[in-house]
Amino acid sequence: MRKAGLVVWEAHQAAAVLVKPCATTREIDAAIENVFAQHDALSLFKGYPGKTPFPAVTCVSVNEEVVHGIPGDRQLVEGDIVSLDTGCKVGGWCGDAAVTHAVGTISPVAAKLLEVTSGALQIAIEQLPKKSRWSEVAREMQEYVEAADFSVVTEFVGHGIGREMHEAPQVPNYYSKRFAKDGDFPLRTGLVLAVEPMVNAGKREAKITKDHWTVVTCDGSLSAHFEHTLALTSDGVEILTGAPQ
């Protein structure tokens, strides 16, 4: 899985240099697709089943778009934030990661949103080896986000990952009594999770738009998304989609 994770990491580096005013979301997607082609990596997103198959290798979500934005001719402008989520399969194993970028100079609220959302992911990385069950980690992530007066998206969650992109268990970024009772799971060596907090600057509610893919905040507030594929090992947490060591 580390091989797939490194390709995903490389793809994100190629995309990051294109995140600037006047770049189109399609150009960013093309850069990621090119990296996958160089490594004979299979996109996990392109053709993903839905009412219409997902048409790109990257979900590119701008401003109030939470996840699953479809790349196109939209040009980024100064002050935007843009979330890039992509994944691939190499040698039969999957990697999946997301990051939200600032386009030029962004507002203080947007900057805080990026800091808090990435911070929520960092909390998960730090707490995975220390806690016994996922619900304990999710509670800390949620409390951290809400202390900043932001909201955790609850309609979409992380997931197990391995031979396929979406495997059991479901990995919510928030605590609920229902999950603690019916869906919680122990944190054990060998577990691999795609942990992906999605955080709104306003209320948590989100909805799917008419293209059947793009998810936006119901109140029009900004949203950010960070994700890594994480392996729980006897030595702690390995970030499989992290930079080469």
PDB file of C-alpha atoms in Angstrom:
ATOM      1  CA  MET A   1       0.000   0.000   0.000  1.00  0.00           C
ATOM      2  CA  ARG A   2       2.949   2.295   0.532  1.00  0.00           C
ATOM      3  CA  LYS A   3       3.650   2.197  -3.222  1.00  0.00           C
ATOM      4  CA  ALA A   4       0.140   3.418  -3.998  1.00  0.00           C
ATOM      5  CA  GLY A   5       0.410   5.993  -1.236  1.00  0.00           C
ATOM      6  CA  LEU A   6       3.620   7.407  -2.653  1.00  0.00           C
ATOM      7  CA  VAL A   7       2.044   7.786  -6.087  1.00  0.00           C
ATOM      8  CA  VAL A   8      -0.871   9.643  -4.498  1.00  0.00           C
ATOM      9  CA  TRP A   9       1.601  11.858  -2.629  1.00  0.00           C
ATOM     10  CA  GLU A  10       3.486  12.600  -5.867  1.00  0.00           C
ATOM     11  CA  ALA A  11       0.234  13.406  -7.645  1.00  0.00           C
ATOM     12  CA  HIS A  12      -0.698  15.898  -4.953  1.00  0.00           C
ATOM     13  CA  GLN A  13       2.699  17.602  -5.319  1.00  0.00           C
ATOM     14  CA  ALA A  14       2.167  17.942  -9.075  1.00  0.00           C
ATOM     15  CA  ALA A  15      -1.266  19.431  -8.502  1.00  0.00           C
ATOM     16  CA  ALA A  16      -0.186  21.831  -5.765  1.00  0.00           C
ATOM     17  CA  VAL A  17       2.058  23.859  -8.079  1.00  0.00           C
ATOM     18  CA  LEU A  18      -0.929  24.518 -10.343  1.00  0.00           C
ATOM     19  CA  VAL A  19      -3.143  25.896  -7.588  1.00  0.00           C
ATOM     20  CA  LYS A  20      -3.081  29.589  -8.451  1.00  0.00           C
ATOM     21  CA  PRO A  21      -5.392  32.196  -9.940  1.00  0.00           C
ATOM     22  CA  CYS A  22      -6.570  31.474 -13.511  1.00  0.00           C
ATOM     23  CA  ALA A  23      -5.784  27.749 -13.353  1.00  0.00           C
ATOM     24  CA  THR A  24      -8.756  25.591 -14.277  1.00  0.00           C
ATOM     25  CA  THR A  25      -9.900  22.672 -12.192  1.00  0.00           C
ATOM     26  CA  ARG A  26      -9.586  20.492 -15.314  1.00  0.00           C
ATOM     27  CA  GLU A  27      -5.882  21.368 -15.616  1.00  0.00           C
ATOM     28  CA  ILE A  28      -5.302  20.272 -12.033  1.00  0.00           C
ATOM     29  CA  ASP A  29      -7.066  16.975 -12.664  1.00  0.00           C
ATOM     30  CA  ALA A  30      -4.998  16.412 -15.817  1.00  0.00           C
ATOM     31  CA  ALA A  31      -1.751  16.853 -13.864  1.00  0.00           C
ATOM     32  CA  ILE A  32      -2.802  14.173 -11.398  1.00  0.00           C
ATOM     33  CA  GLU A  33      -3.909  11.844 -14.190  1.00  0.00           C
ATOM     34  CA  ASN A  34      -0.497  12.278 -15.824  1.00  0.00           C
ATOM     35  CA  VAL A  35       1.301  11.174 -12.646  1.00  0.00           C
ATOM     36  CA  PHE A  36      -0.901   8.098 -12.422  1.00  0.00           C
ATOM     37  CA  ALA A  37      -0.119   7.257 -16.057  1.00  0.00           C
ATOM     38  CA  GLN A  38       3.626   7.545 -15.409  1.00  0.00           C
ATOM     39  CA  HIS A  39       3.335   4.881 -12.702  1.00  0.00           C
ATOM     40  CA  ASP A  40       0.760   2.645 -14.436  1.00  0.00           C
ATOM     41  CA  ALA A  41      -1.538   3.399 -11.514  1.00  0.00           C
ATOM     42  CA  LEU A  42      -5.266   2.785 -11.777  1.00  0.00           C
ATOM     43  CA  SER A  43      -7.464   5.717 -10.781  1.00  0.00           C
ATOM     44  CA  LEU A  44      -9.894   4.850  -8.006  1.00  0.00           C
ATOM     45  CA  PHE A  45     -12.243   7.705  -8.864  1.00  0.00           C
ATOM     46  CA  LYS A  46     -12.615   7.817 -12.656  1.00  0.00           C
ATOM     47  CA  GLY A  47     -15.640   5.789 -13.642  1.00  0.00           C
ATOM     48  CA  TYR A  48     -16.744   5.298 -10.040  1.00  0.00           C
ATOM     49  CA  PRO A  49     -20.389   4.169 -10.161  1.00  0.00           C
ATOM     50  CA  GLY A  50     -23.198   6.631  -9.499  1.00  0.00           C
ATOM     51  CA  LYS A  51     -26.216   8.014 -11.327  1.00  0.00           C
ATOM     52  CA  THR A  52     -23.530   8.917 -13.833  1.00  0.00           C
ATOM     53  CA  PRO A  53     -19.986   7.490 -13.526  1.00  0.00           C
ATOM     54  CA  PHE A  54     -17.540   9.980 -11.997  1.00  0.00           C
ATOM     55  CA  PRO A  55     -15.744  11.535 -15.001  1.00  0.00           C
ATOM     56  CA  ALA A  56     -12.334  12.431 -13.542  1.00  0.00           C
ATOM     57  CA  VAL A  57      -9.441  11.077 -11.479  1.00  0.00           C
ATOM     58  CA  THR A  58      -9.740  13.888  -8.920  1.00  0.00           C
ATOM     59  CA  CYS A  59     -12.548  15.428  -6.914  1.00  0.00           C
ATOM     60  CA  VAL A  60     -11.900  19.188  -7.097  1.00  0.00           C
ATOM     61  CA  SER A  61     -14.128  21.110  -4.691  1.00  0.00           C
ATOM     62  CA  VAL A  62     -14.013  24.914  -4.482  1.00  0.00           C
ATOM     63  CA  ASN A  63     -15.155  27.121  -1.586  1.00  0.00           C
ATOM     64  CA  GLU A  64     -18.615  25.933  -0.444  1.00  0.00           C
ATOM     65  CA  GLU A  65     -18.167  22.601  -2.240  1.00  0.00           C
ATOM     66  CA  VAL A  66     -17.514  19.961   0.411  1.00  0.00           C
ATOM     67  CA  VAL A  67     -16.509  16.914  -1.645  1.00  0.00           C
ATOM     68  CA  HIS A  68     -16.917  15.207  -5.034  1.00  0.00           C
ATOM     69  CA  GLY A  69     -16.589  18.344  -7.153  1.00  0.00           C
ATOM     70  CA  ILE A  70     -16.259  17.573 -10.869  1.00  0.00           C
ATOM     71  CA  PRO A  71     -13.276  19.221 -12.625  1.00  0.00           C
ATOM     72  CA  GLY A  72     -14.080  21.456 -15.571  1.00  0.00           C
ATOM     73  CA  ASP A  73     -13.433  24.872 -17.071  1.00  0.00           C
ATOM     74  CA  ARG A  74     -13.888  26.803 -13.834  1.00  0.00           C
ATOM     75  CA  GLN A  75     -10.937  29.093 -13.198  1.00  0.00           C
ATOM     76  CA  LEU A  76      -9.622  29.553  -9.691  1.00  0.00           C
ATOM     77  CA  VAL A  77      -9.520  33.114  -8.398  1.00  0.00           C
ATOM     78  CA  GLU A  78      -7.561  34.847  -5.665  1.00  0.00           C
ATOM     79  CA  GLY A  79      -9.093  34.075  -2.287  1.00  0.00           C
ATOM     80  CA  ASP A  80     -10.587  30.697  -3.219  1.00  0.00           C
ATOM     81  CA  ILE A  81      -9.921  27.533  -1.302  1.00  0.00           C
ATOM     82  CA  VAL A  82      -9.830  24.296  -3.295  1.00  0.00           C
ATOM     83  CA  SER A  83      -9.947  20.729  -2.007  1.00  0.00           C
ATOM     84  CA  LEU A  84      -8.225  18.022  -4.048  1.00  0.00           C
ATOM     85  CA  ASP A  85      -9.144  14.417  -3.293  1.00  0.00           C
ATOM     86  CA  THR A  86      -7.677  11.549  -5.303  1.00  0.00           C
ATOM     87  CA  GLY A  87      -6.632   7.938  -5.065  1.00  0.00           C
ATOM     88  CA  CYS A  88      -5.073   5.139  -7.073  1.00  0.00           C
ATOM     89  CA  LYS A  89      -4.346   1.427  -7.061  1.00  0.00           C
ATOM     90  CA  VAL A  90      -0.819   0.079  -7.563  1.00  0.00           C
ATOM     91  CA  GLY A  91      -0.017  -3.618  -7.440  1.00  0.00           C
ATOM     92  CA  GLY A  92      -3.530  -4.381  -6.288  1.00  0.00           C
ATOM     93  CA  TRP A  93      -3.436  -2.031  -3.279  1.00  0.00           C
ATOM     94  CA  CYS A  94      -5.077   1.367  -2.811  1.00  0.00           C
ATOM     95  CA  GLY A  95      -4.060   4.795  -1.550  1.00  0.00           C
ATOM     96  CA  ASP A  96      -6.354   7.792  -0.978  1.00  0.00           C
ATOM     97  CA  ALA A  97      -5.608  11.327   0.227  1.00  0.00           C
ATOM     98  CA  ALA A  98      -7.034  14.847   0.169  1.00  0.00           C
ATOM     99  CA  VAL A  99      -5.786  18.340   0.901  1.00  0.00           C
ATOM    100  CA  THR A 100      -7.343  21.803   0.776  1.00  0.00           C
ATOM    101  CA  HIS A 101      -5.211  24.592  -0.702  1.00  0.00           C
ATOM    102  CA  ALA A 102      -5.372  28.356  -0.485  1.00  0.00           C
ATOM    103  CA  VAL A 103      -5.474  30.170  -3.823  1.00  0.00           C
ATOM    104  CA  GLY A 104      -3.275  33.190  -3.230  1.00  0.00           C
ATOM    105  CA  THR A 105      -4.236  35.262  -0.196  1.00  0.00           C
ATOM    106  CA  ILE A 106      -7.357  34.010   1.569  1.00  0.00           C
ATOM    107  CA  SER A 107      -9.592  35.441   4.283  1.00  0.00           C
ATOM    108  CA  PRO A 108      -8.797  34.938   7.976  1.00  0.00           C
ATOM    109  CA  VAL A 109     -11.833  32.665   8.312  1.00  0.00           C
ATOM    110  CA  ALA A 110     -10.683  30.517   5.402  1.00  0.00           C
ATOM    111  CA  ALA A 111      -7.159  30.314   6.798  1.00  0.00           C
ATOM    112  CA  LYS A 112      -8.495  29.264  10.188  1.00  0.00           C
ATOM    113  CA  LEU A 113     -10.722  26.662   8.534  1.00  0.00           C
ATOM    114  CA  LEU A 114      -7.755  25.065   6.772  1.00  0.00           C
ATOM    115  CA  GLU A 115      -5.726  25.097   9.970  1.00  0.00           C
ATOM    116  CA  VAL A 116      -8.483  23.501  12.029  1.00  0.00           C
ATOM    117  CA  THR A 117      -9.375  20.844   9.460  1.00  0.00           C
ATOM    118  CA  SER A 118      -5.774  19.758   8.992  1.00  0.00           C
ATOM    119  CA  GLY A 119      -5.441  19.901  12.771  1.00  0.00           C
ATOM    120  CA  ALA A 120      -8.342  17.483  13.164  1.00  0.00           C
ATOM    121  CA  LEU A 121      -6.539  15.000  10.927  1.00  0.00           C
ATOM    122  CA  GLN A 122      -3.362  15.492  12.942  1.00  0.00           C
ATOM    123  CA  ILE A 123      -5.286  14.717  16.125  1.00  0.00           C
ATOM    124  CA  ALA A 124      -6.363  11.411  14.600  1.00  0.00           C
ATOM    125  CA  ILE A 125      -2.773  10.575  13.662  1.00  0.00           C
ATOM    126  CA  GLU A 126      -1.577  11.347  17.179  1.00  0.00           C
ATOM    127  CA  GLN A 127      -4.417   9.622  19.018  1.00  0.00           C
ATOM    128  CA  LEU A 128      -4.708   6.387  17.022  1.00  0.00           C
ATOM    129  CA  PRO A 129      -1.885   4.656  18.960  1.00  0.00           C
ATOM    130  CA  LYS A 130      -3.151   5.990  22.302  1.00  0.00           C
ATOM    131  CA  LYS A 131      -6.837   5.068  22.179  1.00  0.00           C
ATOM    132  CA  SER A 132      -8.506   1.669  22.244  1.00  0.00           C
ATOM    133  CA  ARG A 133     -11.540   2.406  20.041  1.00  0.00           C
ATOM    134  CA  TRP A 134     -12.215   4.710  17.106  1.00  0.00           C
ATOM    135  CA  SER A 135     -15.090   6.526  18.838  1.00  0.00           C
ATOM    136  CA  GLU A 136     -12.578   7.942  21.320  1.00  0.00           C
ATOM    137  CA  VAL A 137     -10.526   9.437  18.488  1.00  0.00           C
ATOM    138  CA  ALA A 138     -13.610  10.755  16.703  1.00  0.00           C
ATOM    139  CA  ARG A 139     -14.807  12.484  19.869  1.00  0.00           C
ATOM    140  CA  GLU A 140     -11.508  14.356  20.195  1.00  0.00           C
ATOM    141  CA  MET A 141     -11.613  15.407  16.543  1.00  0.00           C
ATOM    142  CA  GLN A 142     -15.152  16.733  16.896  1.00  0.00           C
ATOM    143  CA  GLU A 143     -14.443  18.590  20.127  1.00  0.00           C
ATOM    144  CA  TYR A 144     -11.401  20.249  18.567  1.00  0.00           C
ATOM    145  CA  VAL A 145     -13.393  21.406  15.530  1.00  0.00           C
ATOM    146  CA  GLU A 146     -16.355  22.666  17.520  1.00  0.00           C
ATOM    147  CA  ALA A 147     -14.099  24.554  19.938  1.00  0.00           C
ATOM    148  CA  ALA A 148     -13.107  26.643  16.903  1.00  0.00           C
ATOM    149  CA  ASP A 149     -16.807  27.350  16.164  1.00  0.00           C
ATOM    150  CA  PHE A 150     -16.788  25.166  13.054  1.00  0.00           C
ATOM    151  CA  SER A 151     -18.886  22.089  12.206  1.00  0.00           C
ATOM    152  CA  VAL A 152     -17.959  18.512  11.309  1.00  0.00           C
ATOM    153  CA  VAL A 153     -19.767  17.172   8.247  1.00  0.00           C
ATOM    154  CA  THR A 154     -21.689  14.052   9.267  1.00  0.00           C
ATOM    155  CA  GLU A 155     -23.169  12.888   5.942  1.00  0.00           C
ATOM    156  CA  PHE A 156     -19.788  11.684   4.691  1.00  0.00           C
ATOM    157  CA  VAL A 157     -17.163   9.717   6.595  1.00  0.00           C
ATOM    158  CA  GLY A 158     -13.827   7.974   6.206  1.00  0.00           C
ATOM    159  CA  HIS A 159     -13.433   4.276   5.541  1.00  0.00           C
ATOM    160  CA  GLY A 160     -11.293   1.204   5.695  1.00  0.00           C
ATOM    161  CA  ILE A 161      -9.045   0.785   2.668  1.00  0.00           C
ATOM    162  CA  GLY A 162      -6.925  -2.008   1.217  1.00  0.00           C
ATOM    163  CA  ARG A 163      -7.572  -4.038  -1.921  1.00  0.00           C
ATOM    164  CA  GLU A 164     -10.542  -1.746  -2.554  1.00  0.00           C
ATOM    165  CA  MET A 165     -10.952   1.965  -1.880  1.00  0.00           C
ATOM    166  CA  HIS A 166     -14.042   1.604   0.281  1.00  0.00           C
ATOM    167  CA  GLU A 167     -13.858  -1.216   2.799  1.00  0.00           C
ATOM    168  CA  ALA A 168     -15.232  -1.735   6.282  1.00  0.00           C
ATOM    169  CA  PRO A 169     -15.299  -0.134   8.754  1.00  0.00           C
ATOM    170  CA  GLN A 170     -16.941   3.252   8.337  1.00  0.00           C
ATOM    171  CA  VAL A 171     -14.779   5.914  10.016  1.00  0.00           C
ATOM    172  CA  PRO A 172     -16.819   8.948  11.130  1.00  0.00           C
ATOM    173  CA  ASN A 173     -15.090  12.162  12.161  1.00  0.00           C
ATOM    174  CA  TYR A 174     -17.561  12.785  14.978  1.00  0.00           C
ATOM    175  CA  TYR A 175     -18.947  10.983  18.008  1.00  0.00           C
ATOM    176  CA  SER A 176     -22.482   9.673  18.300  1.00  0.00           C
ATOM    177  CA  LYS A 177     -24.081   7.288  20.776  1.00  0.00           C
ATOM    178  CA  ARG A 178     -25.486   5.269  17.888  1.00  0.00           C
ATOM    179  CA  PHE A 179     -22.052   4.747  16.353  1.00  0.00           C
ATOM    180  CA  ALA A 180     -20.507   3.970  19.731  1.00  0.00           C
ATOM    181  CA  LYS A 181     -23.141   1.270  20.211  1.00  0.00           C
ATOM    182  CA  ASP A 182     -23.442  -0.231  16.727  1.00  0.00           C
ATOM    183  CA  GLY A 183     -20.477   0.782  14.572  1.00  0.00           C
ATOM    184  CA  ASP A 184     -17.481   1.342  16.830  1.00  0.00           C
ATOM    185  CA  PHE A 185     -14.381  -0.786  16.351  1.00  0.00           C
ATOM    186  CA  PRO A 186     -11.152  -1.556  18.224  1.00  0.00           C
ATOM    187  CA  LEU A 187      -7.880   0.013  17.152  1.00  0.00           C
ATOM    188  CA  ARG A 188      -5.457  -2.824  16.497  1.00  0.00           C
ATOM    189  CA  THR A 189      -2.172  -3.389  14.693  1.00  0.00           C
ATOM    190  CA  GLY A 190      -2.689  -4.004  10.984  1.00  0.00           C
ATOM    191  CA  LEU A 191      -5.707  -1.740  10.656  1.00  0.00           C
ATOM    192  CA  VAL A 192      -5.585   0.626   7.652  1.00  0.00           C
ATOM    193  CA  LEU A 193      -7.976   3.569   7.527  1.00  0.00           C
ATOM    194  CA  ALA A 194      -8.631   6.509   5.230  1.00  0.00           C
ATOM    195  CA  VAL A 195      -9.283   9.243   7.784  1.00  0.00           C
ATOM    196  CA  GLU A 196     -10.787  12.349   6.192  1.00  0.00           C
ATOM    197  CA  PRO A 197     -12.292  15.143   8.275  1.00  0.00           C
ATOM    198  CA  MET A 198     -14.576  17.479   6.323  1.00  0.00           C
ATOM    199  CA  VAL A 199     -15.272  20.703   8.185  1.00  0.00           C
ATOM    200  CA  ASN A 200     -17.640  23.585   7.427  1.00  0.00           C
ATOM    201  CA  ALA A 201     -17.162  27.170   8.530  1.00  0.00           C
ATOM    202  CA  GLY A 202     -20.919  27.358   9.096  1.00  0.00           C
ATOM    203  CA  LYS A 203     -23.480  24.678   9.855  1.00  0.00           C
ATOM    204  CA  ARG A 204     -22.740  21.006   9.220  1.00  0.00           C
ATOM    205  CA  GLU A 205     -25.564  20.280   6.763  1.00  0.00           C
ATOM    206  CA  ALA A 206     -24.656  19.518   3.151  1.00  0.00           C
ATOM    207  CA  LYS A 207     -26.531  18.559  -0.004  1.00  0.00           C
ATOM    208  CA  ILE A 208     -25.842  17.012  -3.402  1.00  0.00           C
ATOM    209  CA  THR A 209     -26.247  19.291  -6.436  1.00  0.00           C
ATOM    210  CA  LYS A 210     -27.927  18.593  -9.780  1.00  0.00           C
ATOM    211  CA  ASP A 211     -24.798  17.005 -11.280  1.00  0.00           C
ATOM    212  CA  HIS A 212     -25.410  14.082  -8.870  1.00  0.00           C
ATOM    213  CA  TRP A 213     -21.866  14.326  -7.460  1.00  0.00           C
ATOM    214  CA  THR A 214     -20.870  17.732  -6.100  1.00  0.00           C
ATOM    215  CA  VAL A 215     -21.731  18.196  -2.426  1.00  0.00           C
ATOM    216  CA  VAL A 216     -22.129  21.761  -1.113  1.00  0.00           C
ATOM    217  CA  THR A 217     -22.826  23.310   2.260  1.00  0.00           C
ATOM    218  CA  CYS A 218     -26.511  24.103   2.688  1.00  0.00           C
ATOM    219  CA  ASP A 219     -25.773  27.558   4.084  1.00  0.00           C
ATOM    220  CA  GLY A 220     -23.149  28.457   1.472  1.00  0.00           C
ATOM    221  CA  SER A 221     -20.306  28.527   3.993  1.00  0.00           C
ATOM    222  CA  LEU A 222     -16.762  27.449   3.155  1.00  0.00           C
ATOM    223  CA  SER A 223     -15.720  23.828   3.588  1.00  0.00           C
ATOM    224  CA  ALA A 224     -12.325  22.123   3.873  1.00  0.00           C
ATOM    225  CA  HIS A 225     -11.195  18.500   3.555  1.00  0.00           C
ATOM    226  CA  PHE A 226      -7.977  16.734   4.549  1.00  0.00           C
ATOM    227  CA  GLU A 227      -7.271  13.005   4.300  1.00  0.00           C
ATOM    228  CA  HIS A 228      -4.487  10.458   4.678  1.00  0.00           C
ATOM    229  CA  THR A 229      -4.348   6.703   4.387  1.00  0.00           C
ATOM    230  CA  LEU A 230      -3.070   5.570   7.790  1.00  0.00           C
ATOM    231  CA  ALA A 231      -1.730   2.192   8.926  1.00  0.00           C
ATOM    232  CA  LEU A 232      -1.698   1.271  12.605  1.00  0.00           C
ATOM    233  CA  THR A 233       1.555  -0.626  13.228  1.00  0.00           C
ATOM    234  CA  SER A 234       3.393  -1.971  16.259  1.00  0.00           C
ATOM    235  CA  ASP A 235       5.566   1.161  16.080  1.00  0.00           C
ATOM    236  CA  GLY A 236       2.672   3.625  15.865  1.00  0.00           C
ATOM    237  CA  VAL A 237       0.947   5.182  12.869  1.00  0.00           C
ATOM    238  CA  GLU A 238       2.432   5.092   9.381  1.00  0.00           C
ATOM    239  CA  ILE A 239       1.141   7.737   6.969  1.00  0.00           C
ATOM    240  CA  LEU A 240       0.986   5.672   3.782  1.00  0.00           C
ATOM    241  CA  THR A 241       0.154   8.733   1.658  1.00  0.00           C
ATOM    242  CA  GLY A 242       2.831  10.879   3.296  1.00  0.00           C
ATOM    243  CA  ALA A 243       6.100  12.172   1.863  1.00  0.00           C
ATOM    244  CA  PRO A 244       8.954   9.712   1.237  1.00  0.00           C
ATOM    245  CA  GLN A 245      11.222   9.253   4.233  1.00  0.00           C
TER     246      GLN A 245
END
